[in-house]
PDB file of C-alpha atoms and ligand atoms in Angstrom:
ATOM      1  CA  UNK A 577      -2.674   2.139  14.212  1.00  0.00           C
ATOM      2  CA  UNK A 578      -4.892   3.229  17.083  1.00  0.00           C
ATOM      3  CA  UNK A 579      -8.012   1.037  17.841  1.00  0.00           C
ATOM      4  CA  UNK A 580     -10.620   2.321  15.892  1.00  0.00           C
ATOM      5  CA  UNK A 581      -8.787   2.618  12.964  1.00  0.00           C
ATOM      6  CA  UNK A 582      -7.504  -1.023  13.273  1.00  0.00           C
ATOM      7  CA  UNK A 583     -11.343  -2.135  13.802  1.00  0.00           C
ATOM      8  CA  UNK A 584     -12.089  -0.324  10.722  1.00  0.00           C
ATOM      9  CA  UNK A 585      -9.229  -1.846   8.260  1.00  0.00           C
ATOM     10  CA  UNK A 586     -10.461  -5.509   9.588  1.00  0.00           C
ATOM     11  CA  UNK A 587     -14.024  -4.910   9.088  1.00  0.00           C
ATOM     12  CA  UNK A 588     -16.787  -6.222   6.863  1.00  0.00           C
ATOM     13  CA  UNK A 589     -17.431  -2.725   5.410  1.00  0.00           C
ATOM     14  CA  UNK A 590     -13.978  -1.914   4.734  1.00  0.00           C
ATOM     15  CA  UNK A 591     -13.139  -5.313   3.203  1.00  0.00           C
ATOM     16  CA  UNK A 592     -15.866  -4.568   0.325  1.00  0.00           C
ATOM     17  CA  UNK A 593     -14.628  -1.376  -0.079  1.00  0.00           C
ATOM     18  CA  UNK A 594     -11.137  -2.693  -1.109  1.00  0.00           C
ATOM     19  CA  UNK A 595     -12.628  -5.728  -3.433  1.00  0.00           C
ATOM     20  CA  UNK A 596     -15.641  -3.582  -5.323  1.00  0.00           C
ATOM     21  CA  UNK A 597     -14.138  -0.052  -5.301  1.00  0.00           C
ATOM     22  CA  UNK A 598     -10.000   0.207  -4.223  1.00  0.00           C
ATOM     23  CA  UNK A 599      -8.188  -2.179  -5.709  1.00  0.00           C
ATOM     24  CA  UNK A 600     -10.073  -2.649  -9.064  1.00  0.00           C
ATOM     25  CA  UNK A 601      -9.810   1.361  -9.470  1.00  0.00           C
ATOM     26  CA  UNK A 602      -5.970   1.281  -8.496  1.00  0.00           C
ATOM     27  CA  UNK A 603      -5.272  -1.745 -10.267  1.00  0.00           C
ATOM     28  CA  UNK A 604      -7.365  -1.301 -13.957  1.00  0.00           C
ATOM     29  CA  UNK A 605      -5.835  -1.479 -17.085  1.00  0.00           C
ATOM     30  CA  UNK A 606      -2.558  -2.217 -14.841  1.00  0.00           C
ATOM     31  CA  UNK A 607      -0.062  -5.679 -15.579  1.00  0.00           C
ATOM     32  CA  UNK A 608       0.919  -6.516 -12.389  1.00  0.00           C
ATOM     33  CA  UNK A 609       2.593 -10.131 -13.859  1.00  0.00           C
ATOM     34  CA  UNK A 610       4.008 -13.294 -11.489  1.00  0.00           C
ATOM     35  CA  UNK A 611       5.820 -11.696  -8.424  1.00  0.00           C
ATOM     36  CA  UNK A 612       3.600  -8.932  -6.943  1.00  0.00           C
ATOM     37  CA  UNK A 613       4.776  -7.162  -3.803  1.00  0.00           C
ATOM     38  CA  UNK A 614       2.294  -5.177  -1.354  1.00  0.00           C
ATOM     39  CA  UNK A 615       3.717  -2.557   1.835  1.00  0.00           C
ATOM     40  CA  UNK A 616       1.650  -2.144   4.392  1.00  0.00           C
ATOM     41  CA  UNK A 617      -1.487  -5.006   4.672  1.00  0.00           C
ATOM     42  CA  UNK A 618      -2.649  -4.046   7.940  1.00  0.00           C
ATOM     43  CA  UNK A 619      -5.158  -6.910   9.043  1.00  0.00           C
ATOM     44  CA  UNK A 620      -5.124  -8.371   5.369  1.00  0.00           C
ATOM     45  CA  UNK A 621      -8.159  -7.122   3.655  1.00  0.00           C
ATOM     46  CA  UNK A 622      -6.136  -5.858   0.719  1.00  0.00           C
ATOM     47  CA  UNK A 623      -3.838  -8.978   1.100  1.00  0.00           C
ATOM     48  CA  UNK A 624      -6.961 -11.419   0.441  1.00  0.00           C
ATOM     49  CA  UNK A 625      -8.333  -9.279  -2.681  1.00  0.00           C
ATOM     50  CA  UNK A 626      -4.366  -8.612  -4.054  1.00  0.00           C
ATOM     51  CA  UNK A 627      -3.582 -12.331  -3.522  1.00  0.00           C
ATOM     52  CA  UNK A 628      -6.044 -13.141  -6.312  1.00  0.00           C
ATOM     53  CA  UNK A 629      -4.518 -11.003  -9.286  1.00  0.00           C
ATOM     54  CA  UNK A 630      -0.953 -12.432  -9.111  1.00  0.00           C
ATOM     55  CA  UNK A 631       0.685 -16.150  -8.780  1.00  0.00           C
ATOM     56  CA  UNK A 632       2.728 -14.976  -6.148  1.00  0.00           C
ATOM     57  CA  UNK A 633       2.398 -12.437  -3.215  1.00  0.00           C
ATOM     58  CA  UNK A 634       4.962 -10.912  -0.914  1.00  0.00           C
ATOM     59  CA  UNK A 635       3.210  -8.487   2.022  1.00  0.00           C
ATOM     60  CA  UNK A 636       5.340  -6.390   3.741  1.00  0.00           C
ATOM     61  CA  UNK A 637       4.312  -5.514   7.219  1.00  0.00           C
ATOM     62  CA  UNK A 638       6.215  -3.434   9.848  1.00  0.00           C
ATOM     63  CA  UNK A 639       3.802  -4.135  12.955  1.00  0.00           C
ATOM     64  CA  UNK A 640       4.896  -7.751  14.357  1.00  0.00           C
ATOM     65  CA  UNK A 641       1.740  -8.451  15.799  1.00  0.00           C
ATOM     66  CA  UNK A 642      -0.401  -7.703  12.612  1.00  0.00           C
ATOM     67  CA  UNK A 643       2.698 -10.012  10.312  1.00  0.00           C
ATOM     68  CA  UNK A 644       2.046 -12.628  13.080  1.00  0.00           C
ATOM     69  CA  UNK A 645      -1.575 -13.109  12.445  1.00  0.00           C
ATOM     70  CA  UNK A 646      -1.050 -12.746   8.805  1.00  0.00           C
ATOM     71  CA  UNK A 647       1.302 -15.604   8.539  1.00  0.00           C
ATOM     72  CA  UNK A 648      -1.405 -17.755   9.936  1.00  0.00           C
ATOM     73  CA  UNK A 649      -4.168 -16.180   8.046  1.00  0.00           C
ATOM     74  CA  UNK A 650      -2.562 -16.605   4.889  1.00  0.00           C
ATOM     75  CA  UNK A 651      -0.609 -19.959   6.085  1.00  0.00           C
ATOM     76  CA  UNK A 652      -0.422 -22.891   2.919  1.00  0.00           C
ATOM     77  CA  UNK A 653      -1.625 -19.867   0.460  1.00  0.00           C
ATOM     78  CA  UNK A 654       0.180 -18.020  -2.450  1.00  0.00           C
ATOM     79  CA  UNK A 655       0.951 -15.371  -0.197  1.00  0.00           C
ATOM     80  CA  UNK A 656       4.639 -14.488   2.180  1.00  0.00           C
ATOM     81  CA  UNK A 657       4.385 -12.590   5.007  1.00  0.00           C
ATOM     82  CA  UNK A 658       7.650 -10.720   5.512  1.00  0.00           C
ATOM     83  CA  UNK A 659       7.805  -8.500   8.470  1.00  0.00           C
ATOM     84  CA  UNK A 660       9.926  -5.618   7.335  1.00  0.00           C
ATOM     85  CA  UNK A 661       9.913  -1.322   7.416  1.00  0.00           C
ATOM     86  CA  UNK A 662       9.131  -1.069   3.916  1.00  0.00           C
ATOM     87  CA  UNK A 663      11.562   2.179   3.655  1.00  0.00           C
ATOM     88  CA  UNK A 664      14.776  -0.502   3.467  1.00  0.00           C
ATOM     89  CA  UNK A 665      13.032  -3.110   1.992  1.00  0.00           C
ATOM     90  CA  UNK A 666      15.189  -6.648   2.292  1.00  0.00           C
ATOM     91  CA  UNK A 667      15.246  -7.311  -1.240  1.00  0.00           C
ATOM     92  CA  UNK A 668      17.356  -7.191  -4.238  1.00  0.00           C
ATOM     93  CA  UNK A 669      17.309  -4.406  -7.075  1.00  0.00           C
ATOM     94  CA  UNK A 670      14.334  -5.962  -9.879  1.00  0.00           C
ATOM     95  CA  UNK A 671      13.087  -8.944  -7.923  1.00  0.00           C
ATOM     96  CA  UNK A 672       9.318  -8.167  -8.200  1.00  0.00           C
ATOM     97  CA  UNK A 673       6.904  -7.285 -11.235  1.00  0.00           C
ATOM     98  CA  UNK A 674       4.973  -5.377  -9.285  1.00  0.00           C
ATOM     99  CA  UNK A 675       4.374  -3.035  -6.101  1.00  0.00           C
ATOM    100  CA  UNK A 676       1.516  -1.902  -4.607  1.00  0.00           C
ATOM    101  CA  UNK A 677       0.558   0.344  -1.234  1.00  0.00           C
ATOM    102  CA  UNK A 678      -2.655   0.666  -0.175  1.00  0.00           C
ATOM    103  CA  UNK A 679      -3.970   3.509   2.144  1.00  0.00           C
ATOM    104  CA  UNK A 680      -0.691   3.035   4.444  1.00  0.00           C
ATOM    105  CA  UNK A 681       1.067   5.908   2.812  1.00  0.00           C
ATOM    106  CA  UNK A 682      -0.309   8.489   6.052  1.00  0.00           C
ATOM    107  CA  UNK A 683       0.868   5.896   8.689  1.00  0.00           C
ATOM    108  CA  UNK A 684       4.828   6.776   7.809  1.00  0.00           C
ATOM    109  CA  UNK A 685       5.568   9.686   9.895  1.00  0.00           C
ATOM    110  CA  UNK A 686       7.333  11.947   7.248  1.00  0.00           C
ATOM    111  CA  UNK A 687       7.795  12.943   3.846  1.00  0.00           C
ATOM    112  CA  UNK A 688      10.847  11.756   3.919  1.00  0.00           C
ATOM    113  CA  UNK A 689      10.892   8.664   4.957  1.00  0.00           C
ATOM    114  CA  UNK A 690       7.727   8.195   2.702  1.00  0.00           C
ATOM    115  CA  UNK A 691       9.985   8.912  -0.337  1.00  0.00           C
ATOM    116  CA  UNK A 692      12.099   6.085   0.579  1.00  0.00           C
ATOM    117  CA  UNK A 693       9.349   3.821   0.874  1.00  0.00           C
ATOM    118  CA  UNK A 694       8.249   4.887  -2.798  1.00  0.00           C
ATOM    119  CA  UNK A 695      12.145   4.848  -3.598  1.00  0.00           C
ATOM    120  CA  UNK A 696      12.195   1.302  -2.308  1.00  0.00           C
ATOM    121  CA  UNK A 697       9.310   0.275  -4.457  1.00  0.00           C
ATOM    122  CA  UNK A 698      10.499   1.517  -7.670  1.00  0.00           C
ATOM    123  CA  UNK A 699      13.901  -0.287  -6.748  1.00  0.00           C
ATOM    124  CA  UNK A 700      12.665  -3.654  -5.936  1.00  0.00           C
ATOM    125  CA  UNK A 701      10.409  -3.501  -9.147  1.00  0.00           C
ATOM    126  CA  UNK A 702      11.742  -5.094 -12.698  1.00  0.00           C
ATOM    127  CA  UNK A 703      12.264  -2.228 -15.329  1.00  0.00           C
ATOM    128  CA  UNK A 704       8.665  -1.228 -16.897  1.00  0.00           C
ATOM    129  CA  UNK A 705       6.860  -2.359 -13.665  1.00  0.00           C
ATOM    130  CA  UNK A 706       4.223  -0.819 -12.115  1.00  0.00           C
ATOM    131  CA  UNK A 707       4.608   1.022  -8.916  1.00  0.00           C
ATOM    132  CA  UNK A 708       1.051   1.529  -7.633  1.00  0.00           C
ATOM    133  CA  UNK A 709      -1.222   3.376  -5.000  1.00  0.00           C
ATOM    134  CA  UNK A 710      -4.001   5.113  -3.250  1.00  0.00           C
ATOM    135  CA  UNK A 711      -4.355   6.746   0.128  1.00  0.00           C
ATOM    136  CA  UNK A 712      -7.401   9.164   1.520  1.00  0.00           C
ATOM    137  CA  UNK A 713      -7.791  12.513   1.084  1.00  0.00           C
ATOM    138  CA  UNK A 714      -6.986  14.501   4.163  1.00  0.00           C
ATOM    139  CA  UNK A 715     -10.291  15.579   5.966  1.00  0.00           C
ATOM    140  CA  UNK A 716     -11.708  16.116   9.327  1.00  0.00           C
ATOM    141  CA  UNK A 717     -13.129  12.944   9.343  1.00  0.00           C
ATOM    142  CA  UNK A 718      -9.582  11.346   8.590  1.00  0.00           C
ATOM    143  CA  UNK A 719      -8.096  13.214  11.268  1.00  0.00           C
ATOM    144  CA  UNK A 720     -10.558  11.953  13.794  1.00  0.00           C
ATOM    145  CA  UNK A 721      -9.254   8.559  12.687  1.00  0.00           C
ATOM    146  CA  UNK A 722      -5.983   8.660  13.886  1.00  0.00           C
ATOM    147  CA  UNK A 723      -6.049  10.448  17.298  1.00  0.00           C
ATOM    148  CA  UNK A 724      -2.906  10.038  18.929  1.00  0.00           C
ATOM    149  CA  UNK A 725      -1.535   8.388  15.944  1.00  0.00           C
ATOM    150  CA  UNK A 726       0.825   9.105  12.896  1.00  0.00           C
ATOM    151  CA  UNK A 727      -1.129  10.535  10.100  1.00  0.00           C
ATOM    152  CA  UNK A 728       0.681  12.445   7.441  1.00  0.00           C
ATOM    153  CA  UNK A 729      -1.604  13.043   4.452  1.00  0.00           C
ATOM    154  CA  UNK A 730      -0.618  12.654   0.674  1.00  0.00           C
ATOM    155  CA  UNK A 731      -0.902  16.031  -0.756  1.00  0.00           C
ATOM    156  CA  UNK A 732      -2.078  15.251  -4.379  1.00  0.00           C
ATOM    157  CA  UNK A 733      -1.188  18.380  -5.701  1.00  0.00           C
ATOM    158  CA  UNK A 734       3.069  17.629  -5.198  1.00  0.00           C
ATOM    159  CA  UNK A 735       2.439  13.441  -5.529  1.00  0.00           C
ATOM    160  CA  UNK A 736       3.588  13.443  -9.765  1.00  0.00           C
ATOM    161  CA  UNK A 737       6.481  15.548  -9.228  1.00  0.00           C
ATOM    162  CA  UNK A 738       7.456  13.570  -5.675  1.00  0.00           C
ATOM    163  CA  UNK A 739       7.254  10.143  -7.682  1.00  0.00           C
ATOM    164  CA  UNK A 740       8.942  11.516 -11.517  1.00  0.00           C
ATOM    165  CA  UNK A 741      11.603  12.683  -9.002  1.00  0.00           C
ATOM    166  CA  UNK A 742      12.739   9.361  -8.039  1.00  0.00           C
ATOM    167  CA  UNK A 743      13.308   8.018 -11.363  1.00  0.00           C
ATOM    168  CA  UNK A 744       9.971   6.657 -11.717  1.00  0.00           C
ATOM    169  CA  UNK A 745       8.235   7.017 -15.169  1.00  0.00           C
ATOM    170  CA  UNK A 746       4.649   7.372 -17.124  1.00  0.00           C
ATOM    171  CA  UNK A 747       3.170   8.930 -13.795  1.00  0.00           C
ATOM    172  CA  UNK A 748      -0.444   9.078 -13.730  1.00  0.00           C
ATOM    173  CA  UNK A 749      -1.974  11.016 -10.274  1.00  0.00           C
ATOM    174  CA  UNK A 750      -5.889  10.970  -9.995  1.00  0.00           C
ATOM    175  CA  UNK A 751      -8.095  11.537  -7.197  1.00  0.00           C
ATOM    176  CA  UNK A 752     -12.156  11.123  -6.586  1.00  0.00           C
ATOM    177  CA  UNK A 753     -14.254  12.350  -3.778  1.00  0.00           C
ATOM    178  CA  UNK A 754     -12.244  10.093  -0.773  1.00  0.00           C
ATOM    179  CA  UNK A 755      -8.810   9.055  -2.185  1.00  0.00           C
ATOM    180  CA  UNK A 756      -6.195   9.708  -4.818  1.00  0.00           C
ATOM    181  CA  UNK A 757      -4.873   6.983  -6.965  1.00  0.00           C
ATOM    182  CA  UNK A 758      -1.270   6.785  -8.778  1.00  0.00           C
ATOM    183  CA  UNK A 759       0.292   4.620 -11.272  1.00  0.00           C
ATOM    184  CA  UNK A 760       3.683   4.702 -12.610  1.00  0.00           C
ATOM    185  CA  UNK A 761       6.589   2.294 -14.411  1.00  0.00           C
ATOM    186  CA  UNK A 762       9.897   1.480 -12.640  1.00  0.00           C
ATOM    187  CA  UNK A 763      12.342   3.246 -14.958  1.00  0.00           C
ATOM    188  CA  UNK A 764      15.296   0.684 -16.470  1.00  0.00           C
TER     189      UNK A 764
HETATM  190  C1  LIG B2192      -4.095   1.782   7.617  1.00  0.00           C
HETATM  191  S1  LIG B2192      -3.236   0.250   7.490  1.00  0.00           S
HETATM  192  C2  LIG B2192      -3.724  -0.239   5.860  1.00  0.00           C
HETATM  193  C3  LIG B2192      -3.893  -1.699   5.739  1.00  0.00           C
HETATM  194  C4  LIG B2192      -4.312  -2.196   4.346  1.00  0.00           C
HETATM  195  N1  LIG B2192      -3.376  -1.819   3.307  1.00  0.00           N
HETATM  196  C5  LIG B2192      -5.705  -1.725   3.992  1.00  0.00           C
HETATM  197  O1  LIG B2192      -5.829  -0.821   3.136  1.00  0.00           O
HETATM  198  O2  LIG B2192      -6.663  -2.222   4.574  1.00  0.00           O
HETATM  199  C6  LIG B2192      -1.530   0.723   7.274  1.00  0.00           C
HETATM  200  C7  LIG B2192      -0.563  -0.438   7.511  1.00  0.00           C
HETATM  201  O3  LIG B2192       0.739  -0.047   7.044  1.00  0.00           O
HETATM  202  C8  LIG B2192       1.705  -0.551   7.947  1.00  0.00           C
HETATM  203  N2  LIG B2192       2.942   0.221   7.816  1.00  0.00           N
HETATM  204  C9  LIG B2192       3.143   1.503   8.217  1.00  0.00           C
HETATM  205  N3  LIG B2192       4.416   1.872   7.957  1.00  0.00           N
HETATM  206  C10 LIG B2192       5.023   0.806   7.372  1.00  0.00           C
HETATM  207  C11 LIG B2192       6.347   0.566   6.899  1.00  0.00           C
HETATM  208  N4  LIG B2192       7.294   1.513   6.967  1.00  0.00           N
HETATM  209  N5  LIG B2192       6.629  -0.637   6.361  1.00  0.00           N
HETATM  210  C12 LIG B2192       5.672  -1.605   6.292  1.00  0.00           C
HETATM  211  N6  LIG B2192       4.410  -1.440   6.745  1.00  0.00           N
HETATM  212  C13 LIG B2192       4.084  -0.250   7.274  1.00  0.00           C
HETATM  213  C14 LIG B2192       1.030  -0.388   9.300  1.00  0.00           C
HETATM  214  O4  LIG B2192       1.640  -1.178  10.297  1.00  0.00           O
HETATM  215  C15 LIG B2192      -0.404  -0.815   8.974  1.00  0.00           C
HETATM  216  O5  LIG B2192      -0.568  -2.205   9.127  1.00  0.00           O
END
């Protein structure tokens, strides 16, 4: 992440942003059971709201710097840093009940290689899971963001059909005026 968008993911603003608007809206109505898993925490804001919904947390981060300071901001807490590319995720088939990614989708530099990510999640996730996520709506505004950065937008319109063609099931792709939201259920 460039600068200013790593200012903005640790900030006050953004943190109440995840705990009043993102995660409730990604995570409603969803059972996300003992052994939740989340790719791509950034500076933790999404770590510290996601930490509280489960008995266990595993955060995936591929930045070493930003898994450093996690491991001691989460140190003697419910949650394990693992620093790790989330698109070959060091995990067996089933191991969590849950997977969640949280406006990191952009930051993985192809379509590709963002399949596998999803791929990864739906593998590591116990039959009937829930694979979950949001990212923002491309924009000018979201552009200016990540100058001189990766930034490969979700396109909505092809998200259902991207995720239903990994195996994953009971897709569900939504979107309001800054983001789009999915849900779906690792298939057995
Ligand atoms: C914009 S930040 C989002 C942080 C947090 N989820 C939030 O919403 O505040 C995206 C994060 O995803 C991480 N990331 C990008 N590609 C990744 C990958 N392949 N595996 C694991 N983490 C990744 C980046 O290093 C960065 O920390």
């Amino acid at each position: 992440m460039n600068e200013a968008h790593l200012k903005l993911c640790a900030s006050a603003e953004w943190a109440d942003a995840v705990r009043r608007y993102i995660v409730p809206w990604v995570t409603a109505g969803q059972p996300l059971g003992s052994e939740l898993l989340e790719i791509g925490p950034g500076p933790g804001e999404t770590t510290a709201v996601l930490r509280e919904l489960a008995p266990s947390l595993t955060a995936i981060e591929v930045d070493p710097q930003l898994a450093e300071k996690l491991r001691l901001r989460f140190a003697d807490s419910n949650v394990e840093v693992v620093e790790a590319d989330a698109t070959d995720l060091p995990f067996e088939d089933k191991r969590f009940s849950a997977a969640i990614c949280l406006t990191m989708l952009h930051h993985v530099p192809t379509l590709e290689a963002q399949d596998k990510l999803l791929a990864e999640m739906a593998r590591v996730v116990a039959p009937g899971g829930a694979v979950l996520g949001l990212d923002s709506l491309d924009s000018p505004d979201f552009r200016a963001l990540h100058v001189d950065d990766v930034c490969v937008p979700v396109d909505p319109a092809t998200l259902q059909s991207r995720l239903e063609g990994l195996g994953l099931v009971d897709v569900e792709v939504e979107t309001n005026e800054y983001a789009l939201r999915f849900s779906a259920r690792a298939g057995v």
